[in-house]
Coordinates of C-alpha atoms and ligand atoms in Angstrom, one line a residue:
Chain N
M1 CA 44.2 112.7 126.0
S2 CA 47.4 112.1 127.8
E3 CA 48.5 114.8 130.3
N4 CA 52.1 114.0 129.6
Y5 CA 53.4 117.4 128.4
I6 CA 55.1 120.3 129.9
Y7 CA 54.6 124.0 129.4
S8 CA 57.3 126.6 129.5
P9 CA 56.5 127.9 133.0
S10 CA 55.7 131.5 132.4
V11 CA 53.3 131.0 129.5
S12 CA 50.0 132.6 130.3
N13 CA 46.8 130.5 129.7
E14 CA 46.0 132.5 126.7
F15 CA 48.9 131.0 124.8
R16 CA 48.6 127.4 125.8
C17 CA 47.9 124.9 123.1
R18 CA 44.8 123.1 124.2
V19 CA 45.5 119.9 122.4
P20 CA 49.2 119.3 123.0
L21 CA 50.9 116.1 121.8
A22 CA 51.7 113.6 124.5
G23 CA 55.4 113.7 125.4
S24 CA 55.9 117.2 124.2
R25 CA 57.5 120.2 125.8
Q26 CA 56.2 123.5 124.5
F27 CA 57.8 126.8 124.1
F28 CA 55.9 129.9 123.0
I29 CA 57.3 132.7 120.9
V30 CA 55.0 135.6 120.6
D31 CA 55.9 138.2 118.0
G32 CA 59.5 136.9 118.2
Q33 CA 59.7 137.1 122.0
V34 CA 60.3 133.9 123.8
Q35 CA 57.8 133.5 126.7
G36 CA 60.0 132.6 129.7
G37 CA 63.3 130.7 129.8
E38 CA 63.8 127.0 129.9
K39 CA 66.5 124.4 129.8
F40 CA 68.2 124.3 126.4
I41 CA 67.1 127.8 125.3
V42 CA 68.3 131.3 125.7
P43 CA 65.8 134.0 124.6
Q44 CA 67.3 136.6 122.4
E45 CA 65.9 140.0 121.8
T46 CA 64.0 138.5 118.9
G47 CA 64.2 134.8 118.4
L48 CA 66.1 132.3 120.5
D49 CA 69.2 130.2 120.9
F50 CA 68.8 126.6 121.4
R51 CA 71.8 124.5 122.5
L52 CA 72.1 120.9 123.3
G53 CA 75.4 119.8 125.0
K54 CA 77.7 117.0 123.9
G55 CA 76.1 113.6 124.1
E56 CA 72.8 115.1 125.4
T57 CA 69.5 113.7 124.3
A58 CA 66.3 115.8 124.6
S59 CA 63.8 113.1 125.5
D60 CA 60.7 115.2 124.9
L61 CA 59.4 116.4 121.5
L62 CA 60.3 120.1 121.7
Q63 CA 57.6 122.2 120.2
F64 CA 58.3 125.8 119.4
I65 CA 55.1 127.6 118.7
S66 CA 55.6 130.9 117.1
V67 CA 52.7 133.2 116.7
R68 CA 52.1 136.7 115.4
S69 CA 49.6 138.7 117.2
K70 CA 47.8 142.0 116.5
E71 CA 49.9 143.6 119.3
R72 CA 52.7 144.2 116.8
K73 CA 51.5 144.8 113.3
E74 CA 54.8 146.1 111.9
N75 CA 57.2 144.0 109.9
L76 CA 59.2 141.8 112.1
S77 CA 62.4 139.9 111.6
Y78 CA 63.8 137.4 114.0
R79 CA 66.5 134.8 114.1
S80 CA 66.8 131.5 115.9
R81 CA 69.8 129.3 116.3
F82 CA 69.9 125.6 116.9
E83 CA 73.2 124.1 117.9
L84 CA 73.5 120.4 118.6
E85 CA 76.9 119.5 120.0
E86 CA 78.6 116.2 119.1
S87 CA 76.5 113.1 119.4
S88 CA 73.5 114.9 120.8
S89 CA 70.0 114.2 119.7
A90 CA 66.7 116.0 119.6
R91 CA 63.2 116.0 118.0
I92 CA 61.9 119.5 117.3
L93 CA 58.6 120.8 116.0
L94 CA 58.5 124.4 114.8
C95 CA 55.0 125.8 114.3
S96 CA 54.2 129.2 112.9
H97 CA 50.8 130.7 113.2
T98 CA 49.1 134.1 112.9
L99 CA 46.4 134.8 115.4
S100 CA 44.5 137.2 113.2
S101 CA 44.2 138.1 109.6
H102 CA 46.3 141.3 109.7
H103 CA 48.9 141.9 107.0
F104 CA 51.8 140.4 109.0
M105 CA 55.2 140.5 107.3
T106 CA 57.7 138.2 108.9
D107 CA 61.3 137.7 108.0
E108 CA 62.8 134.8 109.8
S109 CA 66.2 133.2 109.8
V110 CA 66.8 129.8 111.3
S111 CA 70.3 128.5 111.5
I112 CA 71.0 124.9 112.4
H113 CA 74.3 123.4 113.1
L114 CA 74.7 119.7 113.8
K115 CA 78.1 118.8 115.0
A116 CA 79.7 115.4 114.5
N117 CA 77.2 112.5 114.9
A118 CA 74.4 114.7 116.1
D119 CA 71.0 113.7 115.2
L120 CA 68.0 116.0 114.6
N121 CA 64.5 115.2 113.6
M122 CA 62.7 118.4 112.7
V123 CA 59.2 119.1 111.6
V124 CA 58.2 122.6 110.5
M125 CA 54.5 123.3 110.3
Q126 CA 53.3 126.6 108.8
N127 CA 49.7 127.5 109.2
E128 CA 48.9 131.2 108.8
H129 CA 46.2 133.4 107.6
D130 CA 45.7 134.5 104.0
N131 CA 47.2 138.0 104.6
S132 CA 50.4 136.8 106.1
S133 CA 53.7 137.1 104.3
H134 CA 56.4 134.9 105.9
R135 CA 59.8 134.3 104.6
T136 CA 62.1 131.9 106.3
D137 CA 65.8 131.3 105.6
F138 CA 67.1 128.0 106.8
D139 CA 70.8 127.9 107.0
V140 CA 71.9 124.3 107.9
R141 CA 75.3 122.8 108.4
L142 CA 76.0 119.1 109.0
D143 CA 79.3 117.9 110.3
A144 CA 80.7 114.3 110.0
G145 CA 78.2 111.6 110.6
A146 CA 75.4 114.0 111.5
V147 CA 71.9 113.0 110.6
L148 CA 69.1 115.4 109.8
K149 CA 65.5 114.5 109.0
M150 CA 63.5 117.5 108.2
H151 CA 59.9 117.8 107.1
L152 CA 58.5 121.1 105.9
I153 CA 54.7 121.2 106.0
T154 CA 53.1 124.3 104.6
L155 CA 49.4 124.0 105.2
H156 CA 48.2 127.5 104.7
G157 CA 49.5 131.1 104.3
G158 CA 49.2 134.1 102.1
E159 CA 52.8 134.3 100.9
I160 CA 55.1 131.7 102.2
S161 CA 58.7 131.5 101.2
N162 CA 61.1 128.9 102.4
R163 CA 64.7 129.1 101.4
L164 CA 66.9 126.2 102.5
N165 CA 70.7 126.3 102.2
I166 CA 72.0 123.0 103.5
R167 CA 75.6 122.1 103.6
L168 CA 77.0 118.7 104.2
E169 CA 80.5 119.5 105.6
G170 CA 81.7 116.2 107.1
P171 CA 81.9 112.7 105.7
A172 CA 78.9 110.4 106.2
A173 CA 76.5 113.1 107.0
E174 CA 72.9 112.4 106.0
C175 CA 70.1 114.6 105.2
E176 CA 66.5 113.5 104.4
L177 CA 64.3 116.4 103.5
S178 CA 60.7 116.3 102.6
G179 CA 58.1 118.9 102.1
L180 CA 54.4 119.3 101.4
Y181 CA 52.8 122.6 100.4
L182 CA 49.1 123.2 99.9
A183 CA 48.0 126.4 98.2
D184 CA 44.7 127.7 97.0
G185 CA 42.9 131.0 96.5
E186 CA 45.5 133.7 95.7
Q187 CA 48.2 132.1 97.9
K188 CA 51.8 131.9 96.9
V189 CA 54.4 129.4 98.1
T190 CA 58.0 129.5 97.1
T191 CA 60.5 126.8 98.0
D192 CA 64.2 127.3 97.3
V193 CA 66.6 124.5 98.1
K194 CA 70.3 124.4 97.7
L195 CA 71.8 121.3 99.0
S196 CA 75.6 121.1 98.8
H197 CA 77.6 118.0 99.1
N198 CA 81.0 119.6 100.0
V199 CA 82.8 116.5 101.1
P200 CA 82.8 112.8 100.0
G201 CA 80.5 110.0 101.2
C202 CA 77.4 111.9 102.2
R203 CA 73.8 111.0 101.4
S204 CA 70.8 113.3 100.8
S205 CA 67.3 112.8 99.6
Q206 CA 64.5 115.2 99.0
L207 CA 60.9 114.8 98.3
F208 CA 58.6 117.8 97.8
K209 CA 55.0 117.6 96.9
G210 CA 52.4 120.3 96.3
V211 CA 48.6 120.3 95.9
L212 CA 47.6 123.5 94.1
D213 CA 44.2 124.8 93.7
G214 CA 42.4 128.1 93.0
R215 CA 44.6 130.8 91.5
S216 CA 47.6 129.9 93.6
L217 CA 51.2 130.5 92.4
T218 CA 53.9 128.1 93.4
R219 CA 57.6 127.9 92.7
F220 CA 60.0 125.2 93.4
D221 CA 63.7 125.7 92.8
G222 CA 65.9 122.9 93.8
L223 CA 69.7 122.6 93.4
I224 CA 71.9 119.7 94.3
Y225 CA 75.5 120.8 94.3
V226 CA 78.3 118.2 94.4
A227 CA 81.8 119.7 95.0
P228 CA 84.8 118.5 92.9
D229 CA 86.1 116.0 95.4
A230 CA 82.8 114.9 97.0
Q231 CA 83.1 111.4 95.6
K232 CA 80.7 108.6 96.6
T233 CA 77.9 111.1 97.0
E234 CA 74.3 109.9 96.9
A235 CA 71.8 112.7 96.2
Y236 CA 68.2 112.4 95.1
Q237 CA 65.6 115.0 94.6
A238 CA 62.0 114.8 93.5
N239 CA 59.3 117.4 93.2
H240 CA 55.7 116.3 92.3
N241 CA 52.8 118.6 92.0
L242 CA 49.1 118.0 91.7
L243 CA 47.2 120.8 89.9
I244 CA 43.6 120.8 91.0
S245 CA 42.4 123.9 89.2
E246 CA 43.4 125.2 85.7
D247 CA 44.1 128.6 87.1
A248 CA 46.8 127.4 89.5
K249 CA 50.4 127.9 88.4
I250 CA 53.5 126.0 89.3
Y251 CA 57.1 126.7 88.2
T252 CA 59.4 123.9 89.1
R253 CA 63.1 123.8 88.4
P254 CA 65.1 121.0 89.8
H255 CA 68.7 121.1 88.8
L256 CA 72.1 119.5 89.4
E257 CA 75.6 120.9 89.5
I258 CA 78.0 118.0 89.8
Y259 CA 81.8 118.4 89.8
A260 CA 82.7 114.9 91.0
D261 CA 82.5 111.7 88.9
D262 CA 81.8 108.9 91.3
V263 CA 78.3 109.9 92.4
K264 CA 74.7 108.6 92.3
C265 CA 72.4 111.5 91.7
S266 CA 68.9 111.9 90.4
H267 CA 66.3 114.5 90.2
G268 CA 62.9 114.9 88.6
A269 CA 59.8 117.0 88.6
T270 CA 56.2 116.2 87.6
V271 CA 53.1 118.3 87.3
G272 CA 49.9 116.3 87.0
S273 CA 46.2 116.5 87.5
L274 CA 43.7 114.2 89.2
N275 CA 43.7 110.7 87.7
A276 CA 40.4 110.3 85.8
E277 CA 40.6 106.5 85.9
E278 CA 40.9 106.5 89.7
L279 CA 38.1 109.0 90.1
F280 CA 35.8 106.9 87.9
Y281 CA 36.6 103.7 89.8
M282 CA 35.9 105.4 93.1
R283 CA 32.6 106.9 91.8
T284 CA 31.4 103.5 90.6
R285 CA 31.6 102.4 94.2
G286 CA 29.4 105.3 95.3
I287 CA 32.1 107.7 96.5
A288 CA 30.9 111.1 95.3
L289 CA 33.1 113.1 93.0
D290 CA 34.2 115.7 95.5
E291 CA 35.1 113.0 98.1
A292 CA 36.9 111.0 95.4
K293 CA 39.0 114.0 94.5
L294 CA 39.7 114.6 98.2
L295 CA 40.8 111.0 98.7
Q296 CA 43.2 111.3 95.8
Q297 CA 44.7 114.5 97.1
L298 CA 45.1 113.0 100.6
A299 CA 46.8 110.0 99.1
F300 CA 49.2 112.3 97.2
A301 CA 49.9 114.3 100.3
Y302 CA 50.3 111.2 102.5
Q303 CA 53.4 110.1 100.7
V304 CA 55.1 113.0 102.3
L305 CA 53.4 112.8 105.7
E306 CA 54.1 109.1 106.1
K307 CA 57.8 109.9 106.3
I308 CA 57.3 111.6 109.7
S309 CA 58.4 109.1 112.2
N310 CA 56.4 110.3 115.3
G311 CA 53.1 108.6 114.8
Q312 CA 51.1 111.0 116.9
L313 CA 52.4 114.0 115.1
R314 CA 51.9 112.3 111.7
E315 CA 48.3 111.6 112.6
R316 CA 47.8 115.2 113.7
L317 CA 49.2 116.6 110.5
Y318 CA 47.3 114.1 108.4
D319 CA 44.1 115.3 110.2
L320 CA 45.0 119.0 109.6
T321 CA 45.8 118.3 106.0
E322 CA 42.5 116.6 105.5
K323 CA 40.6 119.5 107.1
R324 CA 42.6 121.9 105.0
L325 CA 41.8 120.1 101.8
R326 CA 38.2 120.0 102.7
G327 CA 38.3 123.7 102.9
E328 CA 37.8 123.9 106.7
F329 CA 40.0 125.8 109.0
S330 CA 42.8 123.5 109.7
R331 CA 42.7 123.7 113.5
C332 CA 43.5 120.7 115.7
S333 CA 40.3 119.1 116.6
D334 CA 39.0 119.9 120.0
C335 CA 40.7 123.3 119.9
S336 CA 38.7 126.5 119.8
R337 CA 41.7 128.7 119.3
H338 CA 42.2 130.4 116.0
C339 CA 45.8 129.6 115.5
C340 CA 44.9 129.8 111.9
Chain D
M1 CA 7.1 92.8 87.4
E2 CA 9.3 95.8 86.7
N3 CA 12.5 95.1 84.8
M4 CA 15.8 95.5 86.4
L5 CA 17.5 96.8 83.3
E6 CA 16.1 97.8 80.0
I7 CA 18.5 98.9 77.2
K8 CA 16.8 100.1 74.0
D9 CA 18.8 100.7 70.8
L10 CA 21.9 101.9 72.5
H11 CA 24.6 103.6 70.4
A12 CA 27.8 104.9 71.8
C13 CA 31.0 106.4 70.5
I14 CA 34.5 107.0 71.7
N15 CA 36.7 109.5 70.0
G16 CA 34.2 109.8 67.2
K17 CA 34.2 106.0 66.6
E18 CA 31.0 104.2 67.0
I19 CA 31.5 101.1 69.2
L20 CA 28.0 100.2 70.3
K21 CA 25.6 100.0 67.3
G22 CA 22.2 99.4 68.6
I23 CA 22.1 97.2 71.7
N24 CA 18.8 95.9 73.0
L25 CA 18.8 94.0 76.2
T26 CA 16.3 93.4 79.0
V27 CA 17.3 91.9 82.4
G28 CA 14.7 90.9 85.0
A29 CA 15.2 90.5 88.7
G30 CA 16.5 87.1 89.7
E31 CA 18.1 86.5 86.3
V32 CA 21.7 85.7 85.3
H33 CA 22.7 86.8 81.8
A34 CA 26.0 86.0 80.1
I35 CA 27.4 88.2 77.4
M36 CA 30.1 86.5 75.2
G37 CA 31.8 87.6 72.1
P38 CA 35.2 87.9 70.5
N39 CA 37.8 90.5 71.6
G40 CA 37.0 94.0 70.6
S41 CA 33.2 93.4 70.2
G42 CA 32.3 96.1 72.6
K43 CA 31.6 94.1 75.8
S44 CA 33.7 96.3 78.1
T45 CA 32.4 99.4 76.3
L46 CA 28.8 98.4 77.1
A47 CA 29.7 97.7 80.7
T48 CA 31.5 101.0 81.1
V49 CA 28.8 103.0 79.4
L50 CA 26.3 101.5 81.8
A51 CA 28.5 102.5 84.8
G52 CA 28.6 106.1 83.5
K53 CA 32.1 106.8 82.2
E54 CA 32.1 110.3 80.8
N55 CA 34.3 110.0 77.8
Y56 CA 31.9 107.7 76.0
E57 CA 29.2 109.6 74.1
V58 CA 25.8 108.0 73.9
T59 CA 24.5 109.0 70.5
R60 CA 21.2 107.2 70.5
G61 CA 18.9 105.0 72.6
E62 CA 17.9 104.8 76.2
V63 CA 18.6 102.8 79.3
F64 CA 16.3 102.3 82.3
F65 CA 17.5 100.9 85.5
R66 CA 14.8 99.9 88.0
G67 CA 12.5 102.4 86.3
K68 CA 15.0 105.3 86.3
N69 CA 16.7 106.9 83.4
L70 CA 20.2 105.6 83.9
L71 CA 21.9 107.8 81.3
E72 CA 21.0 110.9 83.3
M73 CA 22.7 109.7 86.4
S74 CA 26.3 110.3 87.6
P75 CA 28.4 107.2 88.2
E76 CA 28.0 107.5 92.0
E77 CA 24.2 107.9 91.7
R78 CA 24.1 104.7 89.6
S79 CA 26.0 103.0 92.4
W80 CA 23.7 104.3 95.1
A81 CA 20.8 103.0 93.0
G82 CA 22.3 99.6 93.1
L83 CA 24.4 99.2 90.0
F84 CA 27.9 97.6 90.3
L85 CA 30.6 97.1 87.8
G86 CA 33.3 94.5 88.4
F87 CA 36.1 95.9 86.2
Q88 CA 38.0 93.9 83.7
Y89 CA 41.1 95.9 84.7
P90 CA 40.6 97.1 88.3
V91 CA 42.3 100.4 88.9
E92 CA 45.2 100.8 91.4
I93 CA 44.9 103.7 93.8
P94 CA 48.2 104.2 95.6
G95 CA 47.9 105.9 99.0
V96 CA 44.2 105.0 99.6
T97 CA 43.9 101.9 101.7
N98 CA 41.3 99.3 100.9
V99 CA 39.8 99.8 104.3
N100 CA 39.4 103.6 103.9
F101 CA 38.2 103.2 100.3
M102 CA 35.4 100.7 101.2
K103 CA 34.5 102.5 104.4
A104 CA 33.9 105.7 102.4
A105 CA 31.9 103.8 99.8
V106 CA 29.7 101.9 102.3
N107 CA 29.0 104.9 104.5
E108 CA 28.1 107.0 101.5
H109 CA 25.7 104.3 100.4
R110 CA 24.2 104.4 103.9
R111 CA 23.9 108.1 104.0
Q112 CA 22.1 108.1 100.6
N113 CA 19.7 105.5 102.1
Q114 CA 19.1 107.6 105.2
M115 CA 21.0 105.0 107.3
P116 CA 23.5 106.0 110.1
E117 CA 27.2 105.5 109.3
L118 CA 28.8 102.3 110.6
S119 CA 31.0 102.6 113.6
A120 CA 34.6 101.5 113.2
A121 CA 33.8 98.2 115.0
E122 CA 30.7 97.6 112.9
Y123 CA 32.5 98.3 109.7
L124 CA 35.3 95.9 110.7
K125 CA 32.9 93.1 111.4
L126 CA 31.1 93.6 108.1
M127 CA 34.5 93.7 106.2
R128 CA 35.8 90.5 107.8
E129 CA 32.5 88.8 107.0
K130 CA 32.6 89.8 103.3
M131 CA 36.3 89.1 102.9
A132 CA 35.6 85.6 104.0
V133 CA 33.1 85.3 101.1
V134 CA 36.0 85.4 98.7
E135 CA 38.6 83.9 101.1
M136 CA 40.6 87.1 101.1
D137 CA 43.3 87.6 103.6
P138 CA 42.3 90.5 106.0
A139 CA 45.9 91.8 105.6
F140 CA 44.8 93.2 102.2
S141 CA 42.6 95.7 103.9
S142 CA 45.5 97.9 105.0
R143 CA 47.1 97.9 101.6
G144 CA 46.5 100.5 98.9
V145 CA 43.5 99.7 96.7
N146 CA 44.7 97.0 94.3
V147 CA 48.3 98.2 94.6
G148 CA 50.7 95.3 94.0
F149 CA 47.7 92.8 93.9
S150 CA 48.1 89.9 91.5
G151 CA 45.5 89.6 88.7
G152 CA 43.6 87.1 90.7
E153 CA 43.7 89.1 93.9
K154 CA 42.3 92.1 92.1
K155 CA 39.4 90.1 90.8
R156 CA 38.7 88.8 94.3
N157 CA 38.8 92.4 95.5
E158 CA 36.1 93.3 93.0
I159 CA 33.8 90.6 94.3
F160 CA 34.6 91.6 97.9
Q161 CA 33.5 95.1 97.0
M162 CA 30.4 93.7 95.4
A163 CA 29.7 91.8 98.6
M164 CA 30.1 95.0 100.7
L165 CA 27.8 97.1 98.5
D166 CA 25.1 94.4 97.9
P167 CA 24.1 95.7 94.5
K168 CA 20.8 95.0 92.7
L169 CA 22.6 94.5 89.4
A170 CA 26.2 93.5 89.1
I171 CA 28.0 93.6 85.8
L172 CA 31.1 91.4 86.0
D173 CA 33.5 92.1 83.2
E174 CA 35.8 89.1 82.6
T175 CA 36.0 88.4 86.3
D176 CA 37.4 85.0 85.3
S177 CA 40.4 86.2 83.3
G178 CA 43.7 85.8 85.1
L179 CA 42.2 83.3 87.6
D180 CA 43.5 79.8 88.1
V181 CA 41.0 77.0 88.7
D182 CA 40.9 77.3 92.5
A183 CA 40.6 81.1 92.4
L184 CA 37.9 80.8 89.8
R185 CA 35.9 78.4 92.0
I186 CA 36.3 80.8 95.0
V187 CA 35.2 83.8 93.0
A188 CA 32.3 82.0 91.4
N189 CA 31.2 80.6 94.8
G190 CA 31.3 84.1 96.2
V191 CA 29.1 85.4 93.4
N192 CA 26.6 82.6 93.9
K193 CA 26.4 83.3 97.6
L194 CA 25.5 86.9 96.7
K195 CA 22.8 85.9 94.2
N196 CA 19.2 86.1 95.3
P197 CA 15.8 86.4 93.7
D198 CA 15.8 90.2 94.1
N199 CA 19.1 90.9 92.3
A200 CA 20.5 90.2 88.9
I201 CA 23.9 89.6 87.3
I202 CA 25.4 90.1 83.9
V203 CA 28.5 88.0 83.4
I204 CA 30.8 89.1 80.6
T205 CA 33.2 86.3 79.7
H206 CA 35.1 84.7 76.9
Y207 CA 34.9 81.2 78.3
Q208 CA 32.5 78.6 79.1
R209 CA 34.4 77.6 82.2
L210 CA 33.1 80.4 84.5
L211 CA 29.5 79.5 83.3
D212 CA 30.0 76.0 84.7
Y213 CA 29.9 77.6 88.1
I214 CA 27.7 80.6 87.6
I215 CA 24.8 79.1 85.5
P216 CA 23.3 81.7 83.2
D217 CA 19.6 81.8 82.3
I218 CA 20.2 83.6 79.1
V219 CA 23.4 83.9 76.9
H220 CA 24.0 86.7 74.4
V221 CA 26.7 87.0 71.8
L222 CA 27.9 90.5 71.1
Y223 CA 29.7 91.1 67.9
K224 CA 30.8 94.5 66.4
G225 CA 28.6 96.4 68.7
R226 CA 25.4 94.4 68.2
I227 CA 23.9 91.4 69.9
I228 CA 23.8 88.8 67.1
K229 CA 22.4 85.9 69.1
T230 CA 20.4 85.3 72.2
A231 CA 19.6 81.8 73.6
G232 CA 19.6 79.7 76.7
K233 CA 22.7 78.4 78.5
E234 CA 23.4 75.8 75.9
L235 CA 24.6 78.6 73.6
A236 CA 27.7 79.1 75.8
R237 CA 28.7 75.5 75.3
E238 CA 28.1 75.7 71.6
V239 CA 30.4 78.8 71.4
E240 CA 33.0 76.9 73.4
T241 CA 33.1 74.0 70.9
R242 CA 32.4 75.8 67.6
G243 CA 33.8 79.3 68.2
Y244 CA 32.0 82.4 66.8
D245 CA 32.4 82.1 63.1
W246 CA 29.2 80.1 62.5
L247 CA 27.3 82.9 64.3
I248 CA 29.1 85.7 62.5
N249 CA 28.4 84.1 59.1
Q250 CA 24.7 83.6 59.8
Ligands
ADP1 N1 39.6 104.9 74.1 C1 39.3 104.3 72.9 N2 39.4 104.9 71.7 C2 39.1 104.3 70.6 N3 38.7 103.1 70.5 C3 38.5 102.3 71.6 C4 38.8 102.9 72.9 N4 38.5 102.0 73.8 C5 38.1 100.9 73.1 N5 38.1 101.1 71.8 C6 37.7 100.2 70.8 O1 36.4 99.7 71.0 C7 36.2 98.4 70.6 C8 35.6 97.6 71.7 O2 36.4 97.5 72.8 P1 36.0 96.7 74.1 O3 34.7 97.3 74.5 O4 37.1 96.8 75.1 O5 35.8 95.2 73.6 P2 35.7 93.9 74.4 O6 35.5 94.2 75.8 O7 34.5 93.2 73.8 O8 37.0 93.1 74.1 C9 37.6 97.9 70.2 O9 37.7 97.9 68.8 C10 38.5 98.9 70.8 O10 39.7 99.0 70.0
MG2 MG1 36.7 93.7 77.5

């Protein structure tokens, strides 16, 4: 393992991730409190402000690891702001974990503003215990020529709700959004996307996929809004769900509200089950039924994960996804910490 | 000597419709059998029932494979016991690469036989070796299973998989369809290389031309769910020139 990573200086050993990604710089937020200050970030009472100056490039992968601990069991709400000035560029990983299985309630708001031609690649990874209830409101604004790639990976959690309000406010802004949610047992995952094309000439694409087992309950609500003069808009949205158990429930509602006429838009949703022909084919080669099912679920999930451009991170998430689908604790391998 | 495969009075239905109406067939080790017959006779149904597809209902009869009751086994158990089906229409599995697919299959076979899993390097070596048997480009290994493969490439992939799993009995369902002359020769040569006195092959085909390369010991004609004629390899040639009508009318 490469040693090429940096800890936020004042983080005690207890909170250090034992298997950090090479080339990453880590920041810890424990119960909403940033542990120590750093370049780019200003800790707030709860949450943080992140700011990247005009033309600046953050060369490291910036990993914000937010954990809830038993030290504070009350409901918490915190807010973070990410501001990228003109033509700046960053890669950010937001992880949220619970360190124990208490009934944590977390209400979080994340606002992101990309000014003209700023470029942000953000991966959000949520991996919490069954009793956690975590709601996150993402409020995102893109100015002219800004590019956002965002991947929302919900591996585990009791009640996870993600609401994304994304506004494209300057011409030629681009947003590529993808998401994977895995739910089983009694878990609930809600995804609410409102993506607004408020000006002409912007592009957006969305791909959300879910693998749903047990008695889980999942909702996906996706709206693409195209304002009256937002001509030459391209906007695509797809939501695909794989139902593993008959008791899992999914409600999916993709919809469009289009007030311009020169646009290319599409949306679609599917709910399917495992493919019997594929399973039979795999079994005739000696792959046992459970393994064949797993391979199919992984293949389904991979179509989201493969969009993550950082190869290391993609492999790590693939590994965590596989463990998760195998019903193991989805910890990073080699780590003894119970991040989830 | 124990028979490889023994099918006795096998009847099978799908969606309440009887397709196999009393099949009797015995295959010994070292033998090559050909099953011919017009479209819709039930050839693929027979192959699929033997491989263990669940939506076919066996209503009568029994099947023994190397002394074991085949019909009580799951598809994967049949594979572990040494049965292989080369599909008429191989299935595409997007998102599962050929290499991961076959690695999972080979290692599961090894676990079932109390053998250690192959290391990545050992697996790669074996894979390269077996791909060469069917002159398959190693680049195929990183692609999704059969995804975007041409008809001929899919059939080669079936024989590659057969080579990897080294089955005792391979049932090859129309492995020749969709192949041009060169590909046919490559695939047939591949099968011949895998043939040995301890294994057996059932070749299902419409055409004599495959049987010019893979020479059968015994040829059966299946029609409307029954084997209506069994003879030596000359029967294939006769069918090629005279068609099936003379047999059907007998
Ligand atoms: N799923 C199905 N439901 C009903 N009939 C089927 C089904 N699959 C195959 N059949 C019928 O079974 C018969 C045999 O088909 P098949 O075994 O594919 O023949 P062959 O391989 O000899 O061409 C055909 O009449 C076909 O229409
Ligand atoms: Mg057929």
